[in-house]
Amino acid sequence: MAEIEIDAFATLGRALGREDDGRTVPRQKLETSLDAKLLFVAVDHLDQPFAFAAGAELYDTVYVMEIDVMQRWQRKGVGRRLMLGMIEAARMQGASGVTLTTDRYVPFNAPFYTSLGFRVLDEPEMPAGLFEILKFEIDHGGDPERRVAMALWF
């Protein structure tokens, strides 16, 4: 999964005007996603992974920790299919919705999630855990004008 993340970040890095910092989702978090049936992986005809979405239970929601598609597979609907799988899994598990944090302006971030029915949350309507994640991202270098929390409520 780390190879997918690093490759996919190149596109986001260009959009944000920065280079990859080498951070990837820790294996333990991916295993937790797998155990919760919230890890979705797209594979090619040779069964080689090229995209994934990892979620986690966050209070009564499913939080999308990470979604990445390798560059050569981007803009082919893979991310949308992964997100639709995550949304369906959240519904099946009885979650109240799906939440995430993302960049407000990059077209394949907040505008993409909006096309799936997500909306940007104002601080008072953010669940506590989601607010803490957003605050952590901003405290660790995320631009407060760009970072947003979003939700798709059921």
PDB file of C-alpha atoms in Angstrom:
ATOM      1  CA  MET A   1       0.000   0.000   0.000  1.00  0.00           C
ATOM      2  CA  ALA A   2       2.901   2.339   0.711  1.00  0.00           C
ATOM      3  CA  GLU A   3       4.041   2.134  -2.922  1.00  0.00           C
ATOM      4  CA  ILE A   4       0.543   3.130  -4.062  1.00  0.00           C
ATOM      5  CA  GLU A   5       0.454   6.056  -1.614  1.00  0.00           C
ATOM      6  CA  ILE A   6       3.838   7.387  -2.661  1.00  0.00           C
ATOM      7  CA  ASP A   7       3.016   7.130  -6.364  1.00  0.00           C
ATOM      8  CA  ALA A   8      -0.419   8.746  -5.921  1.00  0.00           C
ATOM      9  CA  PHE A   9       0.971  11.582  -3.808  1.00  0.00           C
ATOM     10  CA  ALA A  10       2.949  12.867  -6.776  1.00  0.00           C
ATOM     11  CA  THR A  11      -0.309  14.106  -8.324  1.00  0.00           C
ATOM     12  CA  LEU A  12      -1.458  15.756  -5.095  1.00  0.00           C
ATOM     13  CA  GLY A  13       2.009  17.159  -4.474  1.00  0.00           C
ATOM     14  CA  ARG A  14       1.985  18.863  -7.878  1.00  0.00           C
ATOM     15  CA  ALA A  15      -1.480  20.295  -7.191  1.00  0.00           C
ATOM     16  CA  LEU A  16      -0.308  21.644  -3.826  1.00  0.00           C
ATOM     17  CA  GLY A  17       3.122  22.724  -5.032  1.00  0.00           C
ATOM     18  CA  ARG A  18       5.074  20.525  -2.650  1.00  0.00           C
ATOM     19  CA  GLU A  19       7.093  17.334  -2.637  1.00  0.00           C
ATOM     20  CA  ASP A  20       6.241  14.041  -0.959  1.00  0.00           C
ATOM     21  CA  ASP A  21       7.190  13.892   2.684  1.00  0.00           C
ATOM     22  CA  GLY A  22       7.362  10.087   2.632  1.00  0.00           C
ATOM     23  CA  ARG A  23       4.602   9.513   5.199  1.00  0.00           C
ATOM     24  CA  THR A  24       2.339   6.543   4.618  1.00  0.00           C
ATOM     25  CA  VAL A  25      -0.460   4.909   6.581  1.00  0.00           C
ATOM     26  CA  PRO A  26       1.107   2.620   9.195  1.00  0.00           C
ATOM     27  CA  ARG A  27       0.583  -1.090   8.623  1.00  0.00           C
ATOM     28  CA  GLN A  28      -1.266  -1.421  11.939  1.00  0.00           C
ATOM     29  CA  LYS A  29      -3.912   1.068  10.788  1.00  0.00           C
ATOM     30  CA  LEU A  30      -4.341  -0.815   7.516  1.00  0.00           C
ATOM     31  CA  GLU A  31      -4.762  -4.061   9.451  1.00  0.00           C
ATOM     32  CA  THR A  32      -7.390  -2.381  11.643  1.00  0.00           C
ATOM     33  CA  SER A  33      -9.209  -1.253   8.486  1.00  0.00           C
ATOM     34  CA  LEU A  34      -9.053  -4.784   7.106  1.00  0.00           C
ATOM     35  CA  ASP A  35     -10.391  -6.262  10.357  1.00  0.00           C
ATOM     36  CA  ALA A  36     -13.268  -3.740  10.293  1.00  0.00           C
ATOM     37  CA  LYS A  37     -14.023  -4.654   6.647  1.00  0.00           C
ATOM     38  CA  LEU A  38     -13.134  -1.087   5.660  1.00  0.00           C
ATOM     39  CA  LEU A  39     -10.112  -1.717   3.431  1.00  0.00           C
ATOM     40  CA  PHE A  40     -10.830  -1.793  -0.294  1.00  0.00           C
ATOM     41  CA  VAL A  41      -8.124  -2.614  -2.815  1.00  0.00           C
ATOM     42  CA  ALA A  42      -8.284  -2.377  -6.613  1.00  0.00           C
ATOM     43  CA  VAL A  43      -6.101  -4.851  -8.498  1.00  0.00           C
ATOM     44  CA  ASP A  44      -5.175  -5.223 -12.156  1.00  0.00           C
ATOM     45  CA  HIS A  45      -5.524  -8.312 -14.344  1.00  0.00           C
ATOM     46  CA  LEU A  46      -2.354  -9.748 -12.768  1.00  0.00           C
ATOM     47  CA  ASP A  47      -3.813  -9.288  -9.275  1.00  0.00           C
ATOM     48  CA  GLN A  48      -1.386  -6.416  -8.571  1.00  0.00           C
ATOM     49  CA  PRO A  49      -2.843  -3.671  -6.345  1.00  0.00           C
ATOM     50  CA  PHE A  50      -2.947  -0.164  -7.815  1.00  0.00           C
ATOM     51  CA  ALA A  51      -5.419   1.669  -5.577  1.00  0.00           C
ATOM     52  CA  PHE A  52      -6.917   1.434  -2.117  1.00  0.00           C
ATOM     53  CA  ALA A  53      -9.246   3.116   0.336  1.00  0.00           C
ATOM     54  CA  ALA A  54      -8.840   2.594   4.081  1.00  0.00           C
ATOM     55  CA  GLY A  55     -11.504   3.504   6.603  1.00  0.00           C
ATOM     56  CA  ALA A  56     -11.867   3.395  10.356  1.00  0.00           C
ATOM     57  CA  GLU A  57     -14.748   3.477  12.764  1.00  0.00           C
ATOM     58  CA  LEU A  58     -14.976   6.943  14.325  1.00  0.00           C
ATOM     59  CA  TYR A  59     -17.754   7.058  16.879  1.00  0.00           C
ATOM     60  CA  ASP A  60     -20.857   6.201  14.843  1.00  0.00           C
ATOM     61  CA  THR A  61     -19.332   7.093  11.461  1.00  0.00           C
ATOM     62  CA  VAL A  62     -16.858   5.561   9.074  1.00  0.00           C
ATOM     63  CA  TYR A  63     -13.858   7.862   8.642  1.00  0.00           C
ATOM     64  CA  VAL A  64     -11.942   7.634   5.367  1.00  0.00           C
ATOM     65  CA  MET A  65      -8.302   7.660   6.493  1.00  0.00           C
ATOM     66  CA  GLU A  66      -6.787   7.350   3.062  1.00  0.00           C
ATOM     67  CA  ILE A  67      -7.679   6.847  -0.570  1.00  0.00           C
ATOM     68  CA  ASP A  68      -4.981   6.547  -3.212  1.00  0.00           C
ATOM     69  CA  VAL A  69      -4.877   5.620  -6.879  1.00  0.00           C
ATOM     70  CA  MET A  70      -1.574   5.166  -8.717  1.00  0.00           C
ATOM     71  CA  GLN A  71      -1.017   7.843 -11.370  1.00  0.00           C
ATOM     72  CA  ARG A  72      -1.464   5.614 -14.413  1.00  0.00           C
ATOM     73  CA  TRP A  73      -4.911   4.564 -13.126  1.00  0.00           C
ATOM     74  CA  GLN A  74      -6.160   8.022 -12.150  1.00  0.00           C
ATOM     75  CA  ARG A  75      -9.159   9.641 -13.881  1.00  0.00           C
ATOM     76  CA  LYS A  76     -10.662   6.256 -14.798  1.00  0.00           C
ATOM     77  CA  GLY A  77     -13.353   6.055 -12.081  1.00  0.00           C
ATOM     78  CA  VAL A  78     -11.313   3.892  -9.706  1.00  0.00           C
ATOM     79  CA  GLY A  79     -11.436   6.368  -6.810  1.00  0.00           C
ATOM     80  CA  ARG A  80     -15.194   6.775  -7.262  1.00  0.00           C
ATOM     81  CA  ARG A  81     -15.717   3.000  -7.161  1.00  0.00           C
ATOM     82  CA  LEU A  82     -13.565   2.723  -4.031  1.00  0.00           C
ATOM     83  CA  MET A  83     -15.534   5.502  -2.335  1.00  0.00           C
ATOM     84  CA  LEU A  84     -18.860   3.954  -3.333  1.00  0.00           C
ATOM     85  CA  GLY A  85     -17.653   0.702  -1.756  1.00  0.00           C
ATOM     86  CA  MET A  86     -16.730   2.557   1.433  1.00  0.00           C
ATOM     87  CA  ILE A  87     -20.120   4.281   1.527  1.00  0.00           C
ATOM     88  CA  GLU A  88     -21.955   0.996   1.023  1.00  0.00           C
ATOM     89  CA  ALA A  89     -19.894  -0.706   3.738  1.00  0.00           C
ATOM     90  CA  ALA A  90     -20.693   2.142   6.147  1.00  0.00           C
ATOM     91  CA  ARG A  91     -24.417   1.779   5.402  1.00  0.00           C
ATOM     92  CA  MET A  92     -24.259  -2.001   5.882  1.00  0.00           C
ATOM     93  CA  GLN A  93     -22.479  -1.540   9.222  1.00  0.00           C
ATOM     94  CA  GLY A  94     -25.178   0.865  10.432  1.00  0.00           C
ATOM     95  CA  ALA A  95     -22.978   3.976  10.548  1.00  0.00           C
ATOM     96  CA  SER A  96     -24.668   7.374  10.603  1.00  0.00           C
ATOM     97  CA  GLY A  97     -22.466   8.498   7.718  1.00  0.00           C
ATOM     98  CA  VAL A  98     -19.015   8.691   6.186  1.00  0.00           C
ATOM     99  CA  THR A  99     -16.560  11.415   7.199  1.00  0.00           C
ATOM    100  CA  LEU A 100     -13.175  12.568   5.966  1.00  0.00           C
ATOM    101  CA  THR A 101     -10.737  15.461   5.892  1.00  0.00           C
ATOM    102  CA  THR A 102      -9.317  16.813   2.665  1.00  0.00           C
ATOM    103  CA  ASP A 103      -8.120  19.812   0.684  1.00  0.00           C
ATOM    104  CA  ARG A 104     -10.859  22.323  -0.119  1.00  0.00           C
ATOM    105  CA  TYR A 105      -9.589  23.332  -3.565  1.00  0.00           C
ATOM    106  CA  VAL A 106      -7.822  20.457  -5.316  1.00  0.00           C
ATOM    107  CA  PRO A 107     -10.391  19.178  -7.878  1.00  0.00           C
ATOM    108  CA  PHE A 108      -9.903  15.521  -6.989  1.00  0.00           C
ATOM    109  CA  ASN A 109     -10.367  16.283  -3.290  1.00  0.00           C
ATOM    110  CA  ALA A 110     -13.321  18.282  -1.888  1.00  0.00           C
ATOM    111  CA  PRO A 111     -15.001  18.864  -5.289  1.00  0.00           C
ATOM    112  CA  PHE A 112     -14.780  15.121  -5.995  1.00  0.00           C
ATOM    113  CA  TYR A 113     -16.320  14.232  -2.622  1.00  0.00           C
ATOM    114  CA  THR A 114     -19.037  16.840  -3.171  1.00  0.00           C
ATOM    115  CA  SER A 115     -19.953  15.006  -6.393  1.00  0.00           C
ATOM    116  CA  LEU A 116     -20.603  11.933  -4.223  1.00  0.00           C
ATOM    117  CA  GLY A 117     -22.927  13.840  -1.883  1.00  0.00           C
ATOM    118  CA  PHE A 118     -20.469  14.935   0.812  1.00  0.00           C
ATOM    119  CA  ARG A 119     -20.593  18.461   2.193  1.00  0.00           C
ATOM    120  CA  VAL A 120     -18.113  20.629   4.061  1.00  0.00           C
ATOM    121  CA  LEU A 121     -18.880  20.816   7.774  1.00  0.00           C
ATOM    122  CA  ASP A 122     -18.681  23.936   9.895  1.00  0.00           C
ATOM    123  CA  GLU A 123     -16.887  23.499  13.213  1.00  0.00           C
ATOM    124  CA  PRO A 124     -20.057  23.347  15.380  1.00  0.00           C
ATOM    125  CA  GLU A 125     -21.482  20.443  13.362  1.00  0.00           C
ATOM    126  CA  MET A 126     -18.301  18.337  13.329  1.00  0.00           C
ATOM    127  CA  PRO A 127     -18.302  15.247  15.505  1.00  0.00           C
ATOM    128  CA  ALA A 128     -15.639  15.618  18.216  1.00  0.00           C
ATOM    129  CA  GLY A 129     -13.334  12.955  16.783  1.00  0.00           C
ATOM    130  CA  LEU A 130     -13.434  14.509  13.320  1.00  0.00           C
ATOM    131  CA  PHE A 131     -12.685  17.957  14.754  1.00  0.00           C
ATOM    132  CA  GLU A 132      -9.646  16.499  16.544  1.00  0.00           C
ATOM    133  CA  ILE A 133      -8.341  14.917  13.325  1.00  0.00           C
ATOM    134  CA  LEU A 134      -8.714  18.200  11.429  1.00  0.00           C
ATOM    135  CA  LYS A 135      -7.042  20.129  14.259  1.00  0.00           C
ATOM    136  CA  PHE A 136      -4.132  17.641  14.296  1.00  0.00           C
ATOM    137  CA  GLU A 137      -3.638  18.045  10.524  1.00  0.00           C
ATOM    138  CA  ILE A 138      -3.591  21.829  10.820  1.00  0.00           C
ATOM    139  CA  ASP A 139      -1.315  21.761  13.881  1.00  0.00           C
ATOM    140  CA  HIS A 140       1.116  19.634  11.837  1.00  0.00           C
ATOM    141  CA  GLY A 141       1.419  21.885   8.817  1.00  0.00           C
ATOM    142  CA  GLY A 142      -1.946  21.698   7.045  1.00  0.00           C
ATOM    143  CA  ASP A 143      -3.167  25.039   5.729  1.00  0.00           C
ATOM    144  CA  PRO A 144      -6.228  26.034   7.810  1.00  0.00           C
ATOM    145  CA  GLU A 145      -7.682  27.836   4.788  1.00  0.00           C
ATOM    146  CA  ARG A 146      -7.485  24.661   2.707  1.00  0.00           C
ATOM    147  CA  ARG A 147      -8.110  21.763   5.122  1.00  0.00           C
ATOM    148  CA  VAL A 148     -11.765  20.888   5.620  1.00  0.00           C
ATOM    149  CA  ALA A 149     -13.859  18.172   7.217  1.00  0.00           C
ATOM    150  CA  MET A 150     -16.635  16.676   5.115  1.00  0.00           C
ATOM    151  CA  ALA A 151     -19.481  14.252   5.738  1.00  0.00           C
ATOM    152  CA  LEU A 152     -22.073  12.255   3.879  1.00  0.00           C
ATOM    153  CA  TRP A 153     -24.875  11.614   6.362  1.00  0.00           C
ATOM    154  CA  PHE A 154     -27.328   8.746   5.908  1.00  0.00           C
TER     155      PHE A 154
END
